[in-house]
CSV table of C-alpha atoms in Angstrom, one decimal:
chain,number,residue,atom,x,y,z
A,215,MET,CA,-12.2,-6.7,18.1
A,216,LYS,CA,-8.6,-7.1,19.1
A,217,ILE,CA,-6.5,-4.4,17.3
A,218,ILE,CA,-2.8,-4.7,17.9
A,219,ALA,CA,-1.4,-1.3,18.6
A,220,ARG,CA,2.3,-1.0,19.4
A,221,LEU,CA,2.4,2.6,20.6
A,222,LYS,CA,0.0,5.3,21.6
A,223,ILE,CA,0.5,8.9,20.6
A,224,PHE,CA,2.5,11.0,23.0
A,225,VAL,CA,1.2,14.6,22.5
A,226,LEU,CA,4.1,16.9,23.2
A,227,ALA,CA,3.4,20.5,24.2
A,228,GLY,CA,3.1,22.6,21.0
A,229,LEU,CA,3.8,19.6,18.8
A,230,PHE,CA,1.1,20.4,16.3
A,231,LEU,CA,1.1,24.2,16.6
A,232,PHE,CA,2.0,24.7,13.0
A,233,ALA,CA,-0.6,22.3,11.7
A,234,ALA,CA,-3.3,24.9,12.0
A,235,ASN,CA,-1.2,27.4,10.2
A,236,SER,CA,-0.4,25.3,7.2
A,237,CYS,CA,-0.9,27.0,3.8
A,238,SER,CA,-2.3,25.5,0.7
A,239,ASP,CA,-1.3,27.9,-2.0
A,240,GLY,CA,0.8,25.4,-4.0
A,241,LEU,CA,3.2,22.5,-3.9
A,242,THR,CA,5.9,24.4,-2.1
A,243,ASP,CA,4.4,26.0,0.9
A,244,ILE,CA,5.9,24.9,4.1
A,245,ASN,CA,4.8,25.1,7.7
A,246,VAL,CA,7.9,26.6,9.3
A,247,ASP,CA,9.8,29.8,8.9
A,248,PRO,CA,12.3,29.2,6.1
A,249,ASN,CA,14.7,31.8,7.6
A,250,SER,CA,14.8,29.9,10.9
A,251,PRO,CA,14.4,26.2,10.2
A,252,THR,CA,15.7,25.1,13.6
A,253,ALA,CA,12.9,26.9,15.5
A,254,ILE,CA,11.1,23.5,15.6
A,255,PRO,CA,13.2,20.3,16.4
A,256,ALA,CA,13.5,17.8,13.6
A,257,VAL,CA,11.8,15.1,15.6
A,258,ASN,CA,8.7,17.3,16.0
A,259,LEU,CA,8.5,17.7,12.3
A,260,VAL,CA,8.8,13.9,11.8
A,261,THR,CA,6.1,13.3,14.4
A,262,GLN,CA,3.8,15.8,12.6
A,263,ALA,CA,4.5,14.2,9.2
A,264,GLN,CA,3.7,10.7,10.6
A,265,TYR,CA,0.4,11.9,11.9
A,266,SER,CA,-0.4,13.9,8.8
A,267,LEU,CA,0.3,11.1,6.4
A,268,ASN,CA,-1.7,8.5,8.3
A,269,ASN,CA,-4.5,10.9,9.1
A,270,THR,CA,-4.8,11.6,5.3
A,271,LEU,CA,-4.6,7.9,4.2
A,272,TRP,CA,-7.2,6.9,6.8
A,273,SER,CA,-9.4,10.0,6.3
A,274,ARG,CA,-13.1,10.2,5.4
A,275,GLY,CA,-12.3,12.0,2.1
A,276,PHE,CA,-9.7,9.5,0.8
A,277,ASN,CA,-10.3,6.2,2.7
A,278,ALA,CA,-14.0,6.1,3.5
A,279,GLU,CA,-15.4,8.3,0.7
A,280,TRP,CA,-13.2,7.0,-2.1
A,281,THR,CA,-10.8,4.0,-1.8
A,282,MET,CA,-13.1,1.8,0.3
A,283,LEU,CA,-15.9,2.7,-2.0
A,284,MET,CA,-13.9,1.8,-5.1
A,285,VAL,CA,-13.4,-1.8,-3.8
A,286,GLN,CA,-17.0,-2.0,-2.6
A,287,HIS,CA,-16.2,-2.7,1.1
A,288,TRP,CA,-18.5,0.2,2.0
A,289,ALA,CA,-21.3,2.0,0.2
A,290,GLN,CA,-22.9,5.4,0.8
A,291,ASN,CA,-26.4,5.2,2.2
A,292,GLU,CA,-27.8,8.6,1.3
A,293,TYR,CA,-25.4,11.0,-0.5
A,294,GLY,CA,-23.9,8.6,-3.0
A,295,GLU,CA,-22.1,10.7,-5.6
A,296,GLU,CA,-18.7,9.0,-5.0
A,297,SER,CA,-20.3,5.5,-5.0
A,298,ARG,CA,-21.6,6.4,-8.5
A,299,TYR,CA,-18.3,8.0,-9.5
A,300,THR,CA,-19.7,11.5,-9.9
A,301,VAL,CA,-16.6,13.3,-9.1
A,302,ASP,CA,-14.0,15.6,-10.7
A,303,GLY,CA,-10.9,17.6,-9.7
A,304,ASN,CA,-12.8,19.7,-7.3
A,305,ASP,CA,-13.1,16.8,-5.0
A,306,PHE,CA,-9.5,15.9,-4.4
A,307,ASN,CA,-7.5,19.0,-3.4
A,308,ALA,CA,-7.3,18.1,0.2
A,309,GLN,CA,-5.3,14.9,-0.3
A,310,TRP,CA,-2.9,16.5,-2.7
A,311,THR,CA,-2.2,19.4,-0.5
A,312,ALA,CA,-1.9,17.3,2.7
A,313,MET,CA,0.8,15.1,1.0
A,314,TYR,CA,2.8,17.9,-0.6
A,315,THR,CA,2.5,21.0,1.5
A,316,GLY,CA,2.2,19.0,4.7
A,317,VAL,CA,3.9,15.6,4.9
A,318,LEU,CA,6.7,16.1,2.3
A,319,ASN,CA,7.6,19.6,3.3
A,320,GLU,CA,7.7,18.6,7.0
A,321,LEU,CA,10.0,15.7,6.1
A,322,LYS,CA,12.2,17.8,3.8
A,323,THR,CA,12.7,20.4,6.5
A,324,ALA,CA,13.5,17.7,9.1
A,325,ARG,CA,16.0,16.1,6.8
A,326,GLU,CA,17.7,19.5,6.2
A,327,ILE,CA,18.0,20.1,9.9
A,328,ILE,CA,19.5,16.7,10.6
A,329,GLU,CA,21.9,16.9,7.7
A,330,ALA,CA,23.2,20.3,8.9
A,331,ASP,CA,23.8,19.1,12.4
A,332,GLU,CA,27.5,18.3,12.4
A,333,GLY,CA,27.5,17.3,16.0
A,334,LEU,CA,25.0,14.5,15.6
A,335,ASN,CA,26.3,10.9,16.1
A,336,ALA,CA,26.8,9.3,12.7
A,337,LYS,CA,24.7,6.2,13.5
A,338,LEU,CA,21.9,8.2,15.0
A,339,LYS,CA,22.0,10.5,12.0
A,340,GLY,CA,21.9,7.5,9.6
A,341,ASN,CA,18.9,6.1,11.4
A,342,GLN,CA,17.0,9.3,11.5
A,343,LEU,CA,17.6,10.0,7.8
A,344,GLY,CA,16.7,6.5,6.9
A,345,ILE,CA,13.3,6.8,8.6
A,346,ILE,CA,12.7,10.2,6.9
A,347,LYS,CA,13.7,8.8,3.5
A,348,ALA,CA,11.4,5.8,3.9
A,349,LEU,CA,8.5,8.1,4.9
A,350,GLU,CA,9.2,10.3,1.8
A,351,ALA,CA,9.2,7.2,-0.4
A,352,LEU,CA,5.9,5.9,1.1
A,353,THR,CA,4.3,9.3,0.6
A,354,TYR,CA,5.3,9.6,-3.0
A,355,GLN,CA,4.1,6.1,-3.7
A,356,ASN,CA,0.7,6.9,-2.3
A,357,ILE,CA,0.6,10.0,-4.5
A,358,THR,CA,1.5,8.2,-7.7
A,359,ASP,CA,-0.7,5.2,-7.0
A,360,ALA,CA,-3.6,7.6,-6.8
A,361,TYR,CA,-2.9,10.0,-9.6
A,362,GLY,CA,-0.2,8.5,-11.8
A,363,ASP,CA,2.4,11.0,-13.1
A,364,ALA,CA,3.1,13.6,-10.4
A,365,PRO,CA,5.7,16.3,-9.5
A,366,PHE,CA,8.8,14.7,-8.0
A,367,THR,CA,12.2,16.0,-9.1
A,368,GLN,CA,11.0,19.6,-9.1
A,369,ALA,CA,8.6,19.4,-6.2
A,370,LEU,CA,9.2,21.3,-2.9
A,371,ASN,CA,11.4,23.9,-4.5
A,372,SER,CA,9.4,27.0,-5.1
A,373,LEU,CA,12.3,29.3,-5.6
A,374,ASP,CA,13.7,27.4,-8.6
A,375,PHE,CA,10.5,25.6,-9.7
A,376,PRO,CA,7.4,27.6,-8.9
A,377,LEU,CA,5.4,25.5,-11.4
A,378,PRO,CA,7.0,22.1,-11.0
A,379,SER,CA,7.1,19.6,-13.9
A,380,TYR,CA,5.5,16.2,-13.7
A,381,ASP,CA,7.6,13.0,-13.6
A,382,SER,CA,6.4,9.8,-15.1
A,383,GLN,CA,5.1,7.1,-12.7
A,384,GLN,CA,7.8,4.8,-14.0
A,385,SER,CA,10.6,7.2,-13.0
A,386,ILE,CA,8.9,7.9,-9.6
A,387,TYR,CA,8.8,4.2,-8.9
A,388,MET,CA,12.5,3.7,-9.8
A,389,ALA,CA,13.3,6.5,-7.4
A,390,ILE,CA,11.2,5.3,-4.5
A,391,LEU,CA,12.6,1.8,-4.8
A,392,ALA,CA,16.1,3.2,-4.6
A,393,MET,CA,15.0,5.4,-1.6
A,394,PHE,CA,13.7,2.4,0.3
A,395,ASP,CA,16.9,0.5,-0.4
A,396,GLU,CA,19.1,3.4,0.7
A,397,ALA,CA,17.0,4.0,3.8
A,398,ALA,CA,17.2,0.4,5.0
A,399,THR,CA,20.9,-0.1,4.2
A,400,GLY,CA,21.9,3.2,5.7
A,401,MET,CA,20.5,2.3,9.1
A,402,ASP,CA,22.2,0.6,12.1
A,403,ALA,CA,19.8,-1.6,14.1
A,404,SER,CA,22.0,-1.3,17.2
A,405,ALA,CA,21.7,2.5,17.4
A,406,PRO,CA,18.8,4.8,18.4
A,407,ALA,CA,16.7,7.0,16.1
A,408,PHE,CA,13.9,9.4,17.2
A,409,GLY,CA,12.8,7.9,20.5
A,410,SER,CA,9.2,8.6,21.6
A,411,GLY,CA,8.8,11.2,18.9
A,412,ASP,CA,8.5,8.3,16.4
A,413,LEU,CA,4.9,7.3,16.8
A,414,ILE,CA,5.2,4.1,14.8
A,415,TYR,CA,8.1,2.1,16.4
A,416,GLY,CA,9.3,4.4,19.2
A,417,GLY,CA,12.6,4.9,17.5
A,418,ASP,CA,13.4,1.2,17.2
A,419,ALA,CA,15.8,1.1,14.2
A,420,ALA,CA,15.7,-2.7,13.9
A,421,MET,CA,11.9,-2.6,13.5
A,422,TRP,CA,12.1,0.2,11.0
A,423,GLN,CA,14.5,-1.8,8.9
A,424,LYS,CA,12.0,-4.7,8.8
A,425,ALA,CA,9.2,-2.4,7.9
A,426,ILE,CA,11.3,-0.6,5.2
A,427,TYR,CA,12.2,-3.8,3.5
A,428,SER,CA,8.6,-4.8,3.6
A,429,LEU,CA,7.5,-1.6,2.0
A,430,MET,CA,10.3,-2.0,-0.6
A,431,MET,CA,8.8,-5.5,-1.4
A,432,ARG,CA,5.3,-3.9,-1.8
A,433,ALA,CA,6.6,-1.3,-4.2
A,434,ALA,CA,8.6,-4.0,-6.2
A,435,MET,CA,5.6,-6.3,-6.3
A,436,ARG,CA,3.4,-3.5,-7.6
A,437,ILE,CA,5.5,-3.2,-10.8
A,438,VAL,CA,6.2,-6.9,-11.3
A,439,ASP,CA,3.9,-7.1,-14.4
A,440,VAL,CA,5.4,-4.2,-16.2
A,441,ASP,CA,9.1,-4.5,-15.1
A,442,ALA,CA,9.8,-8.0,-13.9
A,443,ALA,CA,13.6,-7.5,-13.8
A,444,THR,CA,13.6,-4.5,-11.6
A,445,ALA,CA,10.9,-6.0,-9.4
A,446,GLY,CA,12.8,-9.2,-9.0
A,447,THR,CA,16.0,-7.3,-8.0
A,448,TYR,CA,14.3,-5.5,-5.1
A,449,ILE,CA,12.2,-8.5,-4.1
A,450,GLN,CA,15.4,-10.5,-3.6
A,451,LYS,CA,16.9,-7.6,-1.7
A,452,ALA,CA,14.0,-7.7,0.7
A,453,ALA,CA,13.8,-11.4,1.1
A,454,GLY,CA,14.5,-12.6,4.7
A,455,LYS,CA,14.5,-9.1,6.1
A,456,MET,CA,10.8,-8.3,6.4
A,457,LEU,CA,8.2,-8.5,9.2
A,458,THR,CA,8.1,-11.9,10.8
A,459,SER,CA,4.9,-11.8,12.9
A,460,ASN,CA,2.0,-9.5,13.9
A,461,ASP,CA,4.2,-8.2,16.7
A,462,ASP,CA,6.2,-6.5,14.0
A,463,ASN,CA,3.3,-4.7,12.3
A,464,ALA,CA,3.9,-1.1,11.3
A,465,LEU,CA,0.8,0.6,12.9
A,466,PHE,CA,0.0,4.2,13.5
A,467,ALA,CA,-2.2,4.2,16.7
A,468,PHE,CA,-4.3,7.3,16.8
A,469,SER,CA,-4.8,9.2,20.1
A,470,ASP,CA,-7.6,9.1,22.5
A,471,ASN,CA,-7.4,12.9,22.4
A,472,PRO,CA,-10.5,13.7,20.3
A,473,SER,CA,-8.6,16.2,18.2
A,474,LEU,CA,-6.0,13.6,17.2
A,475,ALA,CA,-8.2,10.5,17.1
A,476,ASN,CA,-8.9,8.2,14.2
A,477,PRO,CA,-10.4,10.4,11.6
A,478,LEU,CA,-13.2,8.0,11.0
A,479,PHE,CA,-14.0,8.2,14.7
A,480,ILE,CA,-14.1,11.9,14.4
A,481,ASP,CA,-16.4,11.6,11.4
A,482,ALA,CA,-18.8,9.2,12.9
A,483,THR,CA,-18.8,10.0,16.7
A,484,ILE,CA,-17.7,13.6,17.1
A,485,ASN,CA,-19.3,14.9,13.9
A,486,GLY,CA,-22.2,12.6,14.1
A,487,ARG,CA,-22.1,11.5,10.5
A,488,ASP,CA,-23.8,8.2,9.5
A,489,ASP,CA,-23.1,8.0,5.7
A,490,PHE,CA,-21.7,4.5,5.2
A,491,ASN,CA,-23.0,0.9,5.4
A,492,VAL,CA,-21.1,-2.3,4.6
A,493,THR,CA,-22.0,-3.6,1.1
A,494,ASP,CA,-23.8,-6.8,0.1
A,495,VAL,CA,-20.6,-7.6,-1.9
A,496,LEU,CA,-18.6,-7.8,1.3
A,497,VAL,CA,-21.3,-9.4,3.5
A,498,ASP,CA,-22.6,-12.0,1.0
A,499,ASN,CA,-19.1,-13.1,0.0
A,500,LEU,CA,-17.8,-13.4,3.5
A,501,LYS,CA,-20.9,-15.4,4.5
A,502,ARG,CA,-20.4,-17.6,1.4
A,503,MET,CA,-16.8,-18.3,2.4
A,504,GLY,CA,-17.6,-18.8,6.1
A,505,ASP,CA,-15.3,-16.0,7.1
A,506,PRO,CA,-15.4,-15.2,10.8
A,507,ARG,CA,-13.9,-11.7,10.2
A,508,LEU,CA,-17.3,-10.6,9.1
A,509,GLU,CA,-18.4,-10.1,12.7
A,510,MET,CA,-15.4,-7.9,13.3
A,511,TYR,CA,-16.0,-5.9,10.2
A,512,ALA,CA,-19.7,-5.1,10.5
A,513,LYS,CA,-22.3,-4.8,13.2
A,514,PRO,CA,-25.9,-6.3,13.1
A,515,ASN,CA,-28.8,-4.2,11.8
A,516,ASN,CA,-31.8,-3.3,14.0
A,517,VAL,CA,-33.1,-6.9,14.0
A,518,GLY,CA,-29.8,-8.4,14.9
A,519,GLU,CA,-28.6,-9.6,11.4
A,520,ILE,CA,-25.6,-8.5,9.4
A,521,VAL,CA,-27.0,-7.4,6.0
A,522,GLY,CA,-25.2,-5.5,3.3
A,523,ILE,CA,-26.5,-2.7,1.2
A,524,PRO,CA,-26.3,-2.9,-2.6
A,525,TYR,CA,-23.5,-0.7,-3.9
A,526,GLY,CA,-23.9,2.5,-5.9
A,527,LEU,CA,-27.7,3.0,-5.5
A,528,PRO,CA,-29.5,6.2,-6.4
A,529,ASP,CA,-29.8,8.3,-3.2
A,530,ALA,CA,-33.5,7.6,-2.6
A,531,ASP,CA,-33.1,3.9,-3.0
A,532,ALA,CA,-30.0,3.9,-0.7
A,533,PHE,CA,-31.8,5.9,2.0
A,534,GLU,CA,-34.8,3.5,1.9
A,535,LEU,CA,-32.4,0.7,2.9
A,536,LYS,CA,-30.3,2.7,5.3
A,537,SER,CA,-32.0,1.6,8.5
A,538,LEU,CA,-32.3,-2.0,7.3
A,539,THR,CA,-28.7,-2.8,6.6
A,540,SER,CA,-25.5,-2.9,8.6
A,541,ARG,CA,-23.0,-0.3,9.5
A,542,PRO,CA,-19.3,-0.9,9.9
A,543,SER,CA,-18.4,-2.2,13.4
A,544,ASP,CA,-17.8,0.3,16.1
A,545,ALA,CA,-14.3,-1.1,16.7
A,546,VAL,CA,-13.0,-0.2,13.2
A,547,ARG,CA,-14.0,3.4,13.9
A,548,ALA,CA,-12.8,3.5,17.5
A,549,ASN,CA,-10.8,6.6,18.5
A,550,THR,CA,-7.5,4.7,18.8
A,551,ALA,CA,-8.0,2.2,16.0
A,552,PRO,CA,-4.7,2.3,14.1
A,553,ALA,CA,-3.9,3.0,10.5
A,554,VAL,CA,-2.1,0.0,9.1
A,555,ILE,CA,1.1,1.0,7.3
A,556,ILE,CA,2.1,-2.5,6.5
A,557,ASP,CA,1.6,-5.8,8.4
A,558,TYR,CA,2.7,-9.4,8.5
A,559,ALA,CA,-0.4,-10.7,6.6
A,560,GLU,CA,0.5,-8.5,3.6
A,561,VAL,CA,4.1,-9.7,3.8
A,562,MET,CA,3.0,-13.3,3.6
A,563,PHE,CA,0.7,-12.6,0.7
A,564,MET,CA,3.6,-11.0,-1.1
A,565,ALA,CA,5.7,-14.0,-0.4
A,566,THR,CA,3.0,-16.2,-1.8
A,567,GLU,CA,3.2,-14.3,-5.1
A,568,ALA,CA,7.0,-14.3,-5.1
A,569,PHE,CA,7.0,-18.0,-4.6
A,570,GLN,CA,4.3,-18.6,-7.3
A,571,ARG,CA,6.2,-16.5,-9.8
A,572,GLY,CA,9.5,-18.2,-9.1
A,573,ILE,CA,11.2,-15.0,-8.0
A,574,LEU,CA,11.9,-16.6,-4.6
A,575,SER,CA,12.0,-20.2,-3.5
A,576,GLY,CA,9.3,-21.3,-1.2
A,577,ASP,CA,5.9,-22.9,-0.7
A,578,ALA,CA,3.2,-20.6,-2.0
A,579,ALA,CA,0.3,-22.5,-0.5
A,580,ALA,CA,1.9,-22.4,3.0
A,581,ALA,CA,2.6,-18.7,2.7
A,582,TYR,CA,-1.0,-18.1,1.6
A,583,ALA,CA,-2.2,-20.0,4.7
A,584,GLU,CA,0.1,-18.1,7.0
A,585,GLY,CA,-1.2,-14.8,5.5
A,586,ILE,CA,-4.8,-15.7,6.3
A,587,LYS,CA,-3.9,-16.8,9.8
A,588,ALA,CA,-2.0,-13.6,10.4
A,589,SER,CA,-5.0,-11.5,9.2
A,590,MET,CA,-7.4,-13.6,11.4
A,591,ASN,CA,-5.2,-13.2,14.4
A,592,TYR,CA,-4.9,-9.5,13.9
A,593,TRP,CA,-8.7,-9.2,13.9
A,594,GLY,CA,-8.8,-11.2,17.2
A,595,ILE,CA,-9.6,-14.7,15.8
A,596,THR,CA,-7.3,-17.1,17.5
A,597,ASP,CA,-9.0,-20.5,17.2
A,598,ASP,CA,-6.5,-22.5,15.1
A,599,ALA,CA,-9.0,-25.2,14.3
A,600,ALA,CA,-11.5,-22.7,12.9
A,601,ILE,CA,-8.7,-21.0,10.9
A,602,ASP,CA,-7.5,-24.3,9.5
A,603,ALA,CA,-11.1,-25.2,8.5
A,604,TYR,CA,-11.5,-21.9,6.8
A,605,ILE,CA,-8.3,-22.3,4.8
A,606,ALA,CA,-9.3,-25.9,3.9
A,607,ALA,CA,-12.6,-24.5,2.6
A,608,ASN,CA,-10.9,-21.6,0.7
A,609,PRO,CA,-7.7,-23.2,-0.4
A,610,TYR,CA,-4.8,-21.8,-2.4
A,611,ASP,CA,-5.3,-22.5,-6.1
A,612,ALA,CA,-2.0,-22.4,-8.0
A,613,ALA,CA,-3.8,-22.6,-11.4
A,614,ASN,CA,-5.9,-19.5,-10.5
A,615,TRP,CA,-3.5,-17.9,-8.0
A,616,LYS,CA,-4.4,-14.3,-8.8
A,617,GLU,CA,-8.0,-15.0,-8.0
A,618,ALA,CA,-7.2,-16.8,-4.8
A,619,LEU,CA,-4.7,-14.2,-3.7
A,620,GLY,CA,-6.9,-11.3,-4.9
A,621,TRP,CA,-9.8,-12.4,-2.7
A,622,GLN,CA,-7.7,-12.8,0.4
A,623,LYS,CA,-5.9,-9.5,0.0
A,624,TRP,CA,-9.3,-7.8,-0.6
A,625,ILE,CA,-10.6,-9.3,2.7
A,626,ALA,CA,-7.5,-8.6,4.7
A,627,PHE,CA,-7.2,-5.0,3.5
A,628,TYR,CA,-10.6,-4.1,5.0
A,629,MET,CA,-10.3,-0.6,6.4
A,630,ASN,CA,-7.0,-0.1,4.4
A,631,GLY,CA,-8.7,1.4,1.4
A,632,PRO,CA,-5.6,2.8,-0.4
A,633,GLN,CA,-3.9,-0.7,-0.5
A,634,ALA,CA,-7.1,-2.5,-1.3
A,635,TRP,CA,-7.7,-0.3,-4.3
A,636,ALA,CA,-4.2,-0.6,-5.5
A,637,GLU,CA,-4.1,-4.4,-5.3
A,638,TRP,CA,-7.5,-4.7,-6.8
A,639,ARG,CA,-6.3,-2.7,-9.8
A,640,ARG,CA,-3.2,-4.8,-10.1
A,641,LEU,CA,-4.6,-8.3,-9.6
A,642,ASP,CA,-8.1,-7.7,-11.1
A,643,PHE,CA,-9.8,-9.8,-8.4
A,644,PRO,CA,-12.3,-9.9,-7.0
A,645,GLN,CA,-14.3,-9.0,-10.1
A,646,LEU,CA,-16.6,-6.1,-9.2
A,647,ALA,CA,-19.6,-4.8,-11.1
A,648,VAL,CA,-20.2,-1.2,-12.1
A,649,PRO,CA,-23.5,-0.1,-10.5
A,650,ALA,CA,-26.4,0.6,-12.8
A,651,ALA,CA,-26.7,4.2,-11.5
A,652,ALA,CA,-23.0,5.0,-12.1
A,653,THR,CA,-22.1,8.1,-14.2
A,654,ASN,CA,-18.8,6.6,-15.3
A,655,SER,CA,-18.5,3.6,-17.6
A,656,ALA,CA,-16.1,1.7,-15.4
A,657,ILE,CA,-14.8,1.6,-11.8
A,658,PRO,CA,-12.3,4.4,-11.6
A,659,VAL,CA,-8.6,3.3,-11.7
A,660,ARG,CA,-7.1,6.7,-10.9
A,661,LEU,CA,-8.0,10.0,-9.2
A,662,PRO,CA,-8.8,13.1,-11.3
A,663,TYR,CA,-6.0,15.7,-10.8
A,664,PRO,CA,-7.0,18.3,-8.2
A,665,ILE,CA,-8.5,21.6,-9.5
A,666,SER,CA,-5.6,23.5,-7.9
A,667,GLU,CA,-3.2,21.8,-10.3
A,668,GLN,CA,-5.6,22.2,-13.3
A,669,THR,CA,-5.7,25.9,-12.7
A,670,ARG,CA,-2.4,27.0,-11.1
A,671,ASN,CA,0.0,24.5,-12.8
A,672,ALA,CA,-1.9,23.8,-16.0
A,673,THR,CA,1.1,24.0,-18.3
A,674,SER,CA,3.1,21.4,-16.5
A,675,LEU,CA,0.0,19.2,-16.0
A,676,GLY,CA,-0.8,19.6,-19.7
A,677,THR,CA,2.4,17.9,-20.7
A,678,VAL,CA,1.2,14.6,-19.2
A,679,THR,CA,-2.5,14.7,-19.9
A,680,SER,CA,-5.1,16.6,-21.9
A,681,THR,CA,-7.9,15.1,-19.8
A,682,PRO,CA,-7.1,15.9,-16.1
A,683,ASN,CA,-10.5,14.6,-14.9
A,684,ASP,CA,-9.9,11.2,-16.5
A,685,MET,CA,-10.5,8.3,-14.2
A,686,ASN,CA,-10.3,5.4,-16.7
A,687,THR,CA,-6.8,5.3,-18.1
A,688,LYS,CA,-4.8,2.7,-16.2
A,689,LEU,CA,-1.6,3.6,-14.4
A,690,TRP,CA,1.8,2.5,-15.7
A,691,TRP,CA,2.0,-0.6,-13.5
A,692,ASP,CA,-1.6,-1.7,-14.2
A,693,VAL,CA,-1.2,-3.7,-17.3
A,694,ASN,CA,-3.7,-6.5,-17.0
């Protein structure tokens, strides 16, 4: 499989020294001495935050063992509690802690260091703060898309708000859209940013602007069914300023250093875990559609065939089929296989929807075709005739555009479970079945709040929900 990776991780001496010392006592723990915030350069904090964010989003616990299961790309082949939705708040402390006490606190401290540096060139400062603000907005979006209402305005301030209140998802979305806008417009594409300490674009401000406008478009499109006016405003702001090819893709390439490698490589290769097979939902539908990406997504079983396992089986039944069905391909769990932050294929699929809805002017079918081609190319399929034949066999259907677009996003988001789960919830396609062995009546549409919040911050949490383990109440933007 050909994975496009713009930049490998440069491991600086001592860069991650504070990662091992991070504390998880609550929302406001930080990983640096508050009395000496300049002990670690701001760029090192940004580097660590980029790694921590993508390591969390691509992790076993959140990606493999939750979001990719929810959209039925993978299934567990032996210990299948998550595939059957048998979870509660005890299962999701790690993601919450990593986002708040890790990523957001690192970004907050970096921002304060940069803001306090009066000798920093104005354009350089604007670019650095723009990148930080965009990463903060992206992190908060991932939190609220998983849990719904969450601490925002009072988060990260333990002195004034030791038990931070919860903000509504609606107010968080209004804030993050403004943050993306401020981040992009406050940057100067002709000036530098963080240099090699930026593990995504190497400090290229022009590329960051494209990515930020693309992320703004994603956030705007996510709320289009519940707040069309606000969504339209930000979609129009982003138009013409987003990623324009796969060369622009915002990727986080993990290191070939085993301790900083792709977390799914660590899980499968270093830790020797073999808990996931591709599903018959994925395999059978890609075969039905004649999709050549299947060979990039899965590897043959022990008799040379790609065969999916039924999703959500009881443990004994799943184990019986474990050796007969297909694992994910080795390439998708390679040590340097990148986390996809946002890519050109997603941009073109968002353009398809914007054209279809009349928010922007353009050819929805052409954008749809371009999105498929971009995804195919990303996965190493470059035969234009074969791609054109696939598009002809799976054409854009304006009368049923959510179904057509939902299927292609579901396929293109393979390995990017957080976005696959979010867009499946929003578009409601493909239509997936609840397994017979499930212990929840529906496919979960939100995470239960972590047990740490249920116990330590129960009063604040209680103002937004009386059922913190609820997985069935749709989020604010999920109105269909």
